[in-house]
Amino acid sequence: MISCNICGSGLGEPLYVSPQGISVTSLCEVYHEKTEVFFCSTCSHLQTTEISDLQGYYDTIYKILIDSEEEDQLYSIEGNIKVFRVEHQAKTLLEKIDLIQGARVLDYGCAKAATMKCLSRTRPDLKLYLYDVSSMYVPFWERFIQSSHWSTYTIEQAWFDSFDVVTSFFALEHVASPVEMLSNVLRLLKPGGVFYCIVPNVYTNIADFVVLDHVNHFSDASLLRLFNACGFVETTIDDASHRGAFVVVARKPDGASSGVPEPSANGLNQQCHAIAAYWSDITQRIAAFEADNQGTPSIIYGSGFYGTFLAACLTNLDLVYCFVDRNPFRQGKTLLDKPIVSPEELPDKPFPIYVGLNPSIARQSIEDIRQWQGRPYSYFFP
Ligand SMILES: [Zn+2]
């Protein structure tokens, strides 16, 4: 029997198994294997069966935004101003923790380390270090950090007990042993040092539930349980500073101090069942919309995870004319061999449009596209 990554309890039957055995990864790749999600009734953790050969996957296959130096994900659009994820992450980090002059900062599981690069521009005084389980990002690191400040695959022994701050931006959800990762982070920090960690919040971004390579889907209760068990103190969990995510700040003890009491996991069981039902149901809703528009060329709005998931559910992808995305880094590229275009480029014809966005923002995002108002499009909302 599979056991919980956080508390070790047996997990029983999966709460969700992807229909048709199709799965989508966080990098928008379609995998022909099933996604299985389990709920731990002891600690409220949600857990996905890991991809076979997880190590090899991160070493050579997982290439996040590696196409260019600047490529980034869109975080929000405020009026006409596009805010990208990396700048939001750097800004939030500086707002939430007090980085002393010349602090030693390690980004653990850093990929391109784009947030650190952004930080190095506003805070050149910081001593930045990088660690990842792949060497394919070294060409990005070389541009702003000296080679003695990074390590791949194994952690430098000399780094233990030396960092003022360790950061982790969207890494903990990927690892098969979060306890091992947190134990490493604790050893790397100085006594009193701070761990700053962002993970997806499946309760506000429900797509996280079906991301194949997200092994862990945390709740505030399972996060606190994990951080307490690994020896961190003064743990705070913030679900407001980064949309769709939890920002966790915790400290390595520098003397006797006590952990934070865990919040009740009551009610999460029902919420998780509702999310599982949503994902089981949406494939049927997509099939019905596709049947209603049989033979008509269609559009998918959004070339991220939701858009890819919609595409993977269609029986006839040939009828998809293109993807539409407002992120300029996505425009001009292709997804599943279809072009990705800007909203302005879409002809004024009666297209069925599958909206591939977080359901909580989908309707508003479409209403915000001025050029599309009054057009004869028909929408599938997630
Ligand atoms: Zn558990």
Tab-separated table of C-alpha atoms and ligand atoms in Angstrom:
chain	number	residue	atom	x	y	z
A	1	MET	CA	0.000	0.000	0.000
A	2	ILE	CA	1.152	3.551	-0.778
A	3	SER	CA	1.891	5.645	2.297
A	4	CYS	CA	1.561	9.367	2.916
A	5	ASN	CA	4.693	11.440	2.213
A	6	ILE	CA	3.959	13.615	5.233
A	7	CYS	CA	2.670	11.433	8.076
A	8	GLY	CA	3.368	7.885	6.843
A	9	SER	CA	-0.258	6.672	7.111
A	10	GLY	CA	-1.518	4.134	4.572
A	11	LEU	CA	-3.450	5.819	1.753
A	12	GLY	CA	-5.984	3.186	0.606
A	13	GLU	CA	-7.855	3.689	-2.647
A	14	PRO	CA	-7.216	6.725	-4.898
A	15	LEU	CA	-9.657	9.614	-4.691
A	16	TYR	CA	-9.228	10.274	-8.402
A	17	VAL	CA	-7.925	8.403	-11.441
A	18	SER	CA	-7.696	10.309	-14.724
A	19	PRO	CA	-10.274	9.138	-17.268
A	20	GLN	CA	-8.931	7.629	-20.497
A	21	GLY	CA	-5.481	7.207	-18.888
A	22	ILE	CA	-4.352	10.611	-20.171
A	23	SER	CA	-2.302	12.983	-18.027
A	24	VAL	CA	-0.743	16.416	-18.399
A	25	THR	CA	2.479	17.577	-16.728
A	26	SER	CA	3.265	21.009	-15.313
A	27	LEU	CA	5.236	21.710	-18.500
A	28	CYS	CA	2.132	21.028	-20.614
A	29	GLU	CA	3.209	17.666	-21.973
A	30	VAL	CA	0.551	15.035	-22.572
A	31	TYR	CA	1.465	11.667	-21.033
A	32	HIS	CA	-0.317	8.449	-21.876
A	33	GLU	CA	-0.343	7.166	-18.347
A	34	LYS	CA	-2.952	7.689	-15.660
A	35	THR	CA	-2.887	10.261	-12.881
A	36	GLU	CA	-3.830	8.818	-9.470
A	37	VAL	CA	-4.489	11.141	-6.551
A	38	PHE	CA	-4.820	9.939	-2.941
A	39	PHE	CA	-6.184	11.756	0.100
A	40	CYS	CA	-4.646	11.176	3.529
A	41	SER	CA	-7.429	11.225	6.097
A	42	THR	CA	-4.865	11.538	8.917
A	43	CYS	CA	-3.069	14.734	7.837
A	44	SER	CA	-5.197	15.949	4.864
A	45	HIS	CA	-2.304	15.713	2.388
A	46	LEU	CA	-3.153	15.008	-1.252
A	47	GLN	CA	-0.627	12.868	-3.057
A	48	THR	CA	-0.149	11.843	-6.689
A	49	THR	CA	1.614	8.637	-7.708
A	50	GLU	CA	5.032	9.732	-8.908
A	51	ILE	CA	6.178	9.358	-12.510
A	52	SER	CA	8.302	6.271	-13.015
A	53	ASP	CA	11.986	7.364	-13.076
A	54	LEU	CA	11.359	10.660	-11.294
A	55	GLN	CA	15.108	11.334	-10.973
A	56	GLY	CA	15.748	10.939	-14.697
A	57	TYR	CA	12.713	13.117	-15.421
A	58	TYR	CA	14.157	16.123	-13.558
A	59	ASP	CA	17.721	15.496	-14.687
A	60	THR	CA	17.110	15.472	-18.429
A	61	ILE	CA	13.462	15.834	-19.437
A	62	TYR	CA	12.010	18.585	-17.246
A	63	LYS	CA	13.032	21.799	-18.993
A	64	ILE	CA	11.186	24.678	-17.442
A	65	LEU	CA	11.135	27.810	-19.578
A	66	ILE	CA	14.485	26.925	-21.054
A	67	ASP	CA	13.744	28.434	-24.471
A	68	SER	CA	15.139	31.823	-23.626
A	69	GLU	CA	16.642	33.958	-20.927
A	70	GLU	CA	13.562	36.131	-20.539
A	71	GLU	CA	10.768	33.619	-20.973
A	72	ASP	CA	8.441	33.743	-17.988
A	73	GLN	CA	4.908	32.870	-16.971
A	74	LEU	CA	2.253	35.539	-16.777
A	75	TYR	CA	1.154	36.128	-13.171
A	76	SER	CA	-1.551	38.722	-13.676
A	77	ILE	CA	-2.825	41.373	-16.035
A	78	GLU	CA	-3.765	44.647	-14.350
A	79	GLY	CA	-5.347	46.938	-16.905
A	80	ASN	CA	-2.794	46.860	-19.700
A	81	ILE	CA	0.099	45.981	-17.443
A	82	LYS	CA	1.352	42.423	-17.521
A	83	VAL	CA	3.002	41.205	-14.333
A	84	PHE	CA	5.270	38.191	-14.737
A	85	ARG	CA	5.719	35.500	-12.142
A	86	VAL	CA	9.403	36.032	-11.429
A	87	GLU	CA	9.132	39.748	-10.656
A	88	HIS	CA	6.147	39.082	-8.402
A	89	GLN	CA	8.116	36.377	-6.569
A	90	ALA	CA	11.149	38.616	-6.025
A	91	LYS	CA	8.960	41.498	-4.832
A	92	THR	CA	7.007	39.277	-2.411
A	93	LEU	CA	10.211	37.779	-0.994
A	94	LEU	CA	11.604	41.241	-0.238
A	95	GLU	CA	8.307	42.303	1.340
A	96	LYS	CA	7.956	39.259	3.541
A	97	ILE	CA	11.428	38.693	4.923
A	98	ASP	CA	14.141	40.959	6.171
A	99	LEU	CA	17.224	40.200	4.069
A	100	ILE	CA	20.186	41.684	5.914
A	101	GLN	CA	22.982	43.426	4.025
A	102	GLY	CA	25.307	40.799	2.479
A	103	ALA	CA	23.064	37.867	3.466
A	104	ARG	CA	23.976	34.397	2.226
A	105	VAL	CA	20.984	33.098	0.244
A	106	LEU	CA	20.620	29.644	-1.343
A	107	ASP	CA	17.909	28.864	-3.911
A	108	TYR	CA	17.189	25.142	-3.485
A	109	GLY	CA	15.804	23.369	-6.578
A	110	CYS	CA	16.324	26.595	-8.481
A	111	ALA	CA	15.920	25.575	-12.192
A	112	LYS	CA	16.841	28.724	-14.192
A	113	ALA	CA	17.106	30.675	-10.915
A	114	ALA	CA	15.241	33.527	-12.553
A	115	THR	CA	13.968	34.876	-9.228
A	116	MET	CA	17.536	35.016	-7.898
A	117	LYS	CA	18.682	36.787	-11.045
A	118	CYS	CA	15.933	39.352	-10.589
A	119	LEU	CA	16.939	39.718	-6.927
A	120	SER	CA	20.615	40.164	-7.840
A	121	ARG	CA	19.681	43.296	-9.788
A	122	THR	CA	17.868	45.015	-6.916
A	123	ARG	CA	20.128	43.614	-4.162
A	124	PRO	CA	23.699	43.288	-5.498
A	125	ASP	CA	24.950	43.000	-1.901
A	126	LEU	CA	23.461	39.506	-1.457
A	127	LYS	CA	25.695	36.423	-1.680
A	128	LEU	CA	23.608	34.130	-3.868
A	129	TYR	CA	24.036	30.343	-4.188
A	130	LEU	CA	22.176	27.779	-6.313
A	131	TYR	CA	21.373	24.092	-6.096
A	132	ASP	CA	19.461	21.779	-8.442
A	133	VAL	CA	19.161	18.117	-9.369
A	134	SER	CA	20.028	18.831	-13.000
A	135	SER	CA	22.969	20.467	-14.739
A	136	MET	CA	21.041	21.724	-17.753
A	137	TYR	CA	20.447	25.176	-16.250
A	138	VAL	CA	24.165	25.949	-15.769
A	139	PRO	CA	24.250	28.162	-18.915
A	140	PHE	CA	21.690	30.447	-17.225
A	141	TRP	CA	23.528	30.516	-13.892
A	142	GLU	CA	26.864	31.380	-15.524
A	143	ARG	CA	25.460	34.725	-16.580
A	144	PHE	CA	25.144	36.092	-13.058
A	145	ILE	CA	26.889	33.812	-10.555
A	146	GLN	CA	30.397	32.378	-10.212
A	147	SER	CA	30.720	28.582	-10.467
A	148	SER	CA	31.858	28.151	-6.843
A	149	HIS	CA	28.384	29.389	-5.864
A	150	TRP	CA	26.402	26.544	-7.375
A	151	SER	CA	26.123	22.805	-6.958
A	152	THR	CA	24.307	20.097	-8.909
A	153	TYR	CA	23.122	16.655	-7.717
A	154	THR	CA	24.950	16.758	-4.359
A	155	ILE	CA	24.972	19.470	-1.737
A	156	GLU	CA	28.339	20.940	-0.782
A	157	GLN	CA	29.281	19.827	2.745
A	158	ALA	CA	30.902	23.201	3.347
A	159	TRP	CA	27.508	24.844	2.944
A	160	PHE	CA	25.951	23.270	6.027
A	161	ASP	CA	24.930	25.684	8.808
A	162	SER	CA	25.939	28.652	6.647
A	163	PHE	CA	22.893	30.287	5.057
A	164	ASP	CA	20.845	33.170	6.386
A	165	VAL	CA	18.036	32.296	3.998
A	166	VAL	CA	17.151	29.285	1.852
A	167	THR	CA	14.465	29.797	-0.781
A	168	SER	CA	12.409	27.323	-2.770
A	169	PHE	CA	10.047	28.469	-5.509
A	170	PHE	CA	7.669	25.723	-6.632
A	171	ALA	CA	9.970	22.752	-5.954
A	172	LEU	CA	8.581	20.986	-2.861
A	173	GLU	CA	5.454	19.813	-4.714
A	174	HIS	CA	7.669	17.845	-7.126
A	175	VAL	CA	9.727	15.791	-4.673
A	176	ALA	CA	8.930	12.235	-3.591
A	177	SER	CA	10.331	12.880	-0.119
A	178	PRO	CA	9.474	16.339	1.216
A	179	VAL	CA	10.836	15.247	4.619
A	180	GLU	CA	14.273	14.650	3.081
A	181	MET	CA	14.220	18.015	1.295
A	182	LEU	CA	13.251	19.908	4.448
A	183	SER	CA	15.872	18.055	6.482
A	184	ASN	CA	18.494	19.149	3.934
A	185	VAL	CA	17.272	22.736	4.085
A	186	LEU	CA	17.401	22.697	7.900
A	187	ARG	CA	21.030	21.509	7.816
A	188	LEU	CA	21.967	24.232	5.313
A	189	LEU	CA	20.569	27.080	7.405
A	190	LYS	CA	22.445	28.861	10.172
A	191	PRO	CA	20.771	28.593	13.574
A	192	GLY	CA	17.989	31.193	13.391
A	193	GLY	CA	18.092	31.157	9.562
A	194	VAL	CA	14.906	31.421	7.506
A	195	PHE	CA	13.378	29.052	4.955
A	196	TYR	CA	11.143	30.796	2.404
A	197	CYS	CA	9.092	28.350	0.349
A	198	ILE	CA	6.299	28.639	-2.230
A	199	VAL	CA	4.091	25.720	-3.241
A	200	PRO	CA	0.824	25.583	-5.198
A	201	ASN	CA	-2.445	25.860	-3.274
A	202	VAL	CA	-4.726	23.249	-4.815
A	203	TYR	CA	-7.725	24.761	-2.984
A	204	THR	CA	-7.451	28.044	-4.896
A	205	ASN	CA	-5.865	26.697	-8.084
A	206	ILE	CA	-7.664	23.413	-8.587
A	207	ALA	CA	-5.683	22.498	-11.730
A	208	ASP	CA	-2.876	21.582	-9.385
A	209	PHE	CA	-4.921	18.509	-8.447
A	210	VAL	CA	-4.401	16.889	-11.861
A	211	VAL	CA	-0.803	17.923	-12.595
A	212	LEU	CA	0.934	14.585	-13.111
A	213	ASP	CA	4.370	15.601	-11.840
A	214	HIS	CA	3.107	17.344	-8.698
A	215	VAL	CA	3.515	14.505	-6.220
A	216	ASN	CA	2.419	16.685	-3.295
A	217	HIS	CA	-0.657	18.887	-3.003
A	218	PHE	CA	-0.394	20.535	0.382
A	219	SER	CA	-3.024	21.939	2.702
A	220	ASP	CA	-2.095	24.438	5.415
A	221	ALA	CA	-2.520	21.570	7.885
A	222	SER	CA	-0.227	19.162	6.036
A	223	LEU	CA	2.373	21.910	5.529
A	224	LEU	CA	2.480	22.745	9.229
A	225	ARG	CA	2.672	19.098	10.161
A	226	LEU	CA	5.632	18.643	7.791
A	227	PHE	CA	7.499	21.754	8.965
A	228	ASN	CA	6.958	20.907	12.650
A	229	ALA	CA	8.054	17.292	12.129
A	230	CYS	CA	11.254	18.440	10.379
A	231	GLY	CA	12.217	20.715	13.259
A	232	PHE	CA	11.271	24.169	11.963
A	233	VAL	CA	9.764	26.774	14.284
A	234	GLU	CA	7.732	29.987	13.899
A	235	THR	CA	6.164	28.613	10.718
A	236	THR	CA	3.694	30.948	9.027
A	237	ILE	CA	1.558	30.082	6.014
A	238	ASP	CA	0.269	32.876	3.804
A	239	ASP	CA	-2.360	32.087	1.162
A	240	ALA	CA	-2.815	35.669	-0.033
A	241	SER	CA	0.529	37.034	-1.247
A	242	HIS	CA	0.837	34.773	-4.285
A	243	ARG	CA	-2.374	33.859	-6.114
A	244	GLY	CA	-2.979	30.098	-6.203
A	245	ALA	CA	-0.094	29.361	-3.836
A	246	PHE	CA	0.993	29.087	-0.210
A	247	VAL	CA	3.997	31.136	0.884
A	248	VAL	CA	5.605	29.427	3.875
A	249	VAL	CA	8.179	31.145	6.069
A	250	ALA	CA	9.836	29.120	8.844
A	251	ARG	CA	12.905	29.370	11.013
A	252	LYS	CA	15.647	27.001	12.133
A	253	PRO	CA	15.690	27.065	15.941
A	254	ASP	CA	18.596	28.863	17.564
A	255	GLY	CA	17.814	27.642	21.034
A	256	ALA	CA	14.822	26.153	22.741
A	257	SER	CA	11.613	27.078	20.935
A	258	SER	CA	8.379	25.300	20.284
A	259	GLY	CA	6.524	24.413	17.069
A	260	VAL	CA	3.276	25.958	15.901
A	261	PRO	CA	0.049	24.037	16.613
A	262	GLU	CA	-1.395	22.470	13.486
A	263	PRO	CA	-4.728	23.759	12.233
A	264	SER	CA	-7.592	21.345	12.017
A	265	ALA	CA	-7.816	19.355	8.795
A	266	ASN	CA	-11.597	19.082	9.214
A	267	GLY	CA	-13.601	19.841	6.119
A	268	LEU	CA	-10.737	19.218	3.718
A	269	ASN	CA	-11.955	15.691	3.025
A	270	GLN	CA	-15.180	17.089	1.545
A	271	GLN	CA	-13.347	19.798	-0.405
A	272	CYS	CA	-10.966	17.249	-1.910
A	273	HIS	CA	-13.859	15.017	-2.938
A	274	ALA	CA	-15.487	18.018	-4.632
A	275	ILE	CA	-12.276	18.836	-6.543
A	276	ALA	CA	-11.944	15.186	-7.647
A	277	ALA	CA	-15.585	15.224	-8.825
A	278	TYR	CA	-14.944	18.463	-10.759
A	279	TRP	CA	-12.088	16.856	-12.699
A	280	SER	CA	-14.002	13.652	-13.347
A	281	ASP	CA	-16.985	15.665	-14.564
A	282	ILE	CA	-15.168	18.184	-16.775
A	283	THR	CA	-14.147	15.568	-19.336
A	284	GLN	CA	-17.837	14.797	-19.912
A	285	ARG	CA	-18.676	18.509	-20.232
A	286	ILE	CA	-15.872	18.942	-22.773
A	287	ALA	CA	-17.147	15.934	-24.742
A	288	ALA	CA	-20.676	17.406	-24.796
A	289	PHE	CA	-19.436	20.808	-26.052
A	290	GLU	CA	-17.307	19.105	-28.681
A	291	ALA	CA	-20.319	17.061	-29.850
A	292	ASP	CA	-22.466	20.235	-30.059
A	293	ASN	CA	-19.854	21.857	-32.312
A	294	GLN	CA	-18.985	18.838	-34.382
A	295	GLY	CA	-17.164	19.691	-37.600
A	296	THR	CA	-16.535	23.368	-36.709
A	297	PRO	CA	-12.954	24.645	-36.378
A	298	SER	CA	-12.439	25.585	-32.731
A	299	ILE	CA	-10.045	27.613	-30.588
A	300	ILE	CA	-8.443	26.944	-27.219
A	301	TYR	CA	-7.876	30.048	-25.103
A	302	GLY	CA	-4.836	29.614	-22.879
A	303	SER	CA	-1.717	27.641	-23.771
A	304	GLY	CA	-0.806	26.692	-20.217
A	305	PHE	CA	-1.857	23.720	-18.159
A	306	TYR	CA	-5.641	24.176	-18.486
A	307	GLY	CA	-5.444	24.672	-22.248
A	308	THR	CA	-3.312	21.571	-22.665
A	309	PHE	CA	-5.661	19.566	-20.458
A	310	LEU	CA	-8.651	20.649	-22.615
A	311	ALA	CA	-6.784	19.698	-25.783
A	312	ALA	CA	-5.880	16.289	-24.354
A	313	CYS	CA	-9.568	15.611	-23.659
A	314	LEU	CA	-10.755	16.346	-27.214
A	315	THR	CA	-11.503	13.411	-29.481
A	316	ASN	CA	-10.576	15.387	-32.596
A	317	LEU	CA	-7.659	17.750	-32.039
A	318	ASP	CA	-7.402	18.272	-35.816
A	319	LEU	CA	-10.355	20.661	-35.596
A	320	VAL	CA	-8.469	22.987	-33.235
A	321	TYR	CA	-7.361	25.937	-35.347
A	322	CYS	CA	-4.995	27.518	-32.821
A	323	PHE	CA	-4.314	28.395	-29.193
A	324	VAL	CA	-4.770	31.987	-28.041
A	325	ASP	CA	-2.613	33.419	-25.255
A	326	ARG	CA	-2.008	36.917	-23.885
A	327	ASN	CA	1.517	36.069	-22.737
A	328	PRO	CA	3.880	37.542	-25.379
A	329	PHE	CA	6.437	34.811	-24.536
A	330	ARG	CA	3.925	32.195	-25.686
A	331	GLN	CA	2.814	33.949	-28.879
A	332	GLY	CA	4.532	32.752	-32.045
A	333	LYS	CA	5.319	29.368	-30.475
A	334	THR	CA	3.379	26.130	-30.961
A	335	LEU	CA	1.625	23.752	-28.594
A	336	LEU	CA	0.704	20.230	-29.758
A	337	ASP	CA	1.689	21.398	-33.259
A	338	LYS	CA	-0.867	24.258	-33.212
A	339	PRO	CA	0.180	27.902	-33.434
A	340	ILE	CA	-0.192	30.149	-30.377
A	341	VAL	CA	-1.546	33.596	-31.331
A	342	SER	CA	-2.560	36.790	-29.530
A	343	PRO	CA	-6.293	37.598	-29.023
A	344	GLU	CA	-5.954	40.410	-31.611
A	345	GLU	CA	-5.068	37.917	-34.335
A	346	LEU	CA	-8.238	35.853	-34.027
A	347	PRO	CA	-10.674	36.386	-36.968
A	348	ASP	CA	-14.195	37.666	-36.315
A	349	LYS	CA	-15.910	34.351	-37.160
A	350	PRO	CA	-18.297	32.156	-35.172
A	351	PHE	CA	-15.685	30.015	-33.431
A	352	PRO	CA	-16.389	27.713	-30.506
A	353	ILE	CA	-13.756	28.661	-27.899
A	354	TYR	CA	-12.633	26.364	-25.085
A	355	VAL	CA	-11.476	28.612	-22.243
A	356	GLY	CA	-8.423	26.997	-20.653
A	357	LEU	CA	-7.977	29.147	-17.550
A	358	ASN	CA	-8.427	28.763	-13.804
A	359	PRO	CA	-12.248	28.582	-13.423
A	360	SER	CA	-12.154	31.289	-10.755
A	361	ILE	CA	-10.865	33.884	-13.265
A	362	ALA	CA	-11.999	32.433	-16.609
A	363	ARG	CA	-15.185	34.489	-17.218
A	364	GLN	CA	-13.650	37.765	-16.095
A	365	SER	CA	-10.551	37.218	-18.234
A	366	ILE	CA	-12.674	36.737	-21.353
A	367	GLU	CA	-14.808	39.808	-20.532
A	368	ASP	CA	-11.595	41.818	-20.242
A	369	ILE	CA	-10.642	41.214	-23.892
A	370	ARG	CA	-12.051	44.375	-25.468
A	371	GLN	CA	-11.538	43.281	-29.092
A	372	TRP	CA	-13.707	40.206	-28.569
A	373	GLN	CA	-16.776	41.999	-27.239
A	374	GLY	CA	-19.814	41.474	-29.464
A	375	ARG	CA	-18.116	38.796	-31.537
A	376	PRO	CA	-20.037	35.623	-32.459
A	377	TYR	CA	-17.857	33.296	-30.398
A	378	SER	CA	-19.420	30.598	-28.243
A	379	TYR	CA	-17.549	29.671	-25.065
A	380	PHE	CA	-16.878	26.564	-23.063
A	381	PHE	CA	-16.044	27.711	-19.533
A	382	PRO	CA	-14.134	25.316	-17.284
B	1	ZN	ZN	-0.759	11.975	5.896
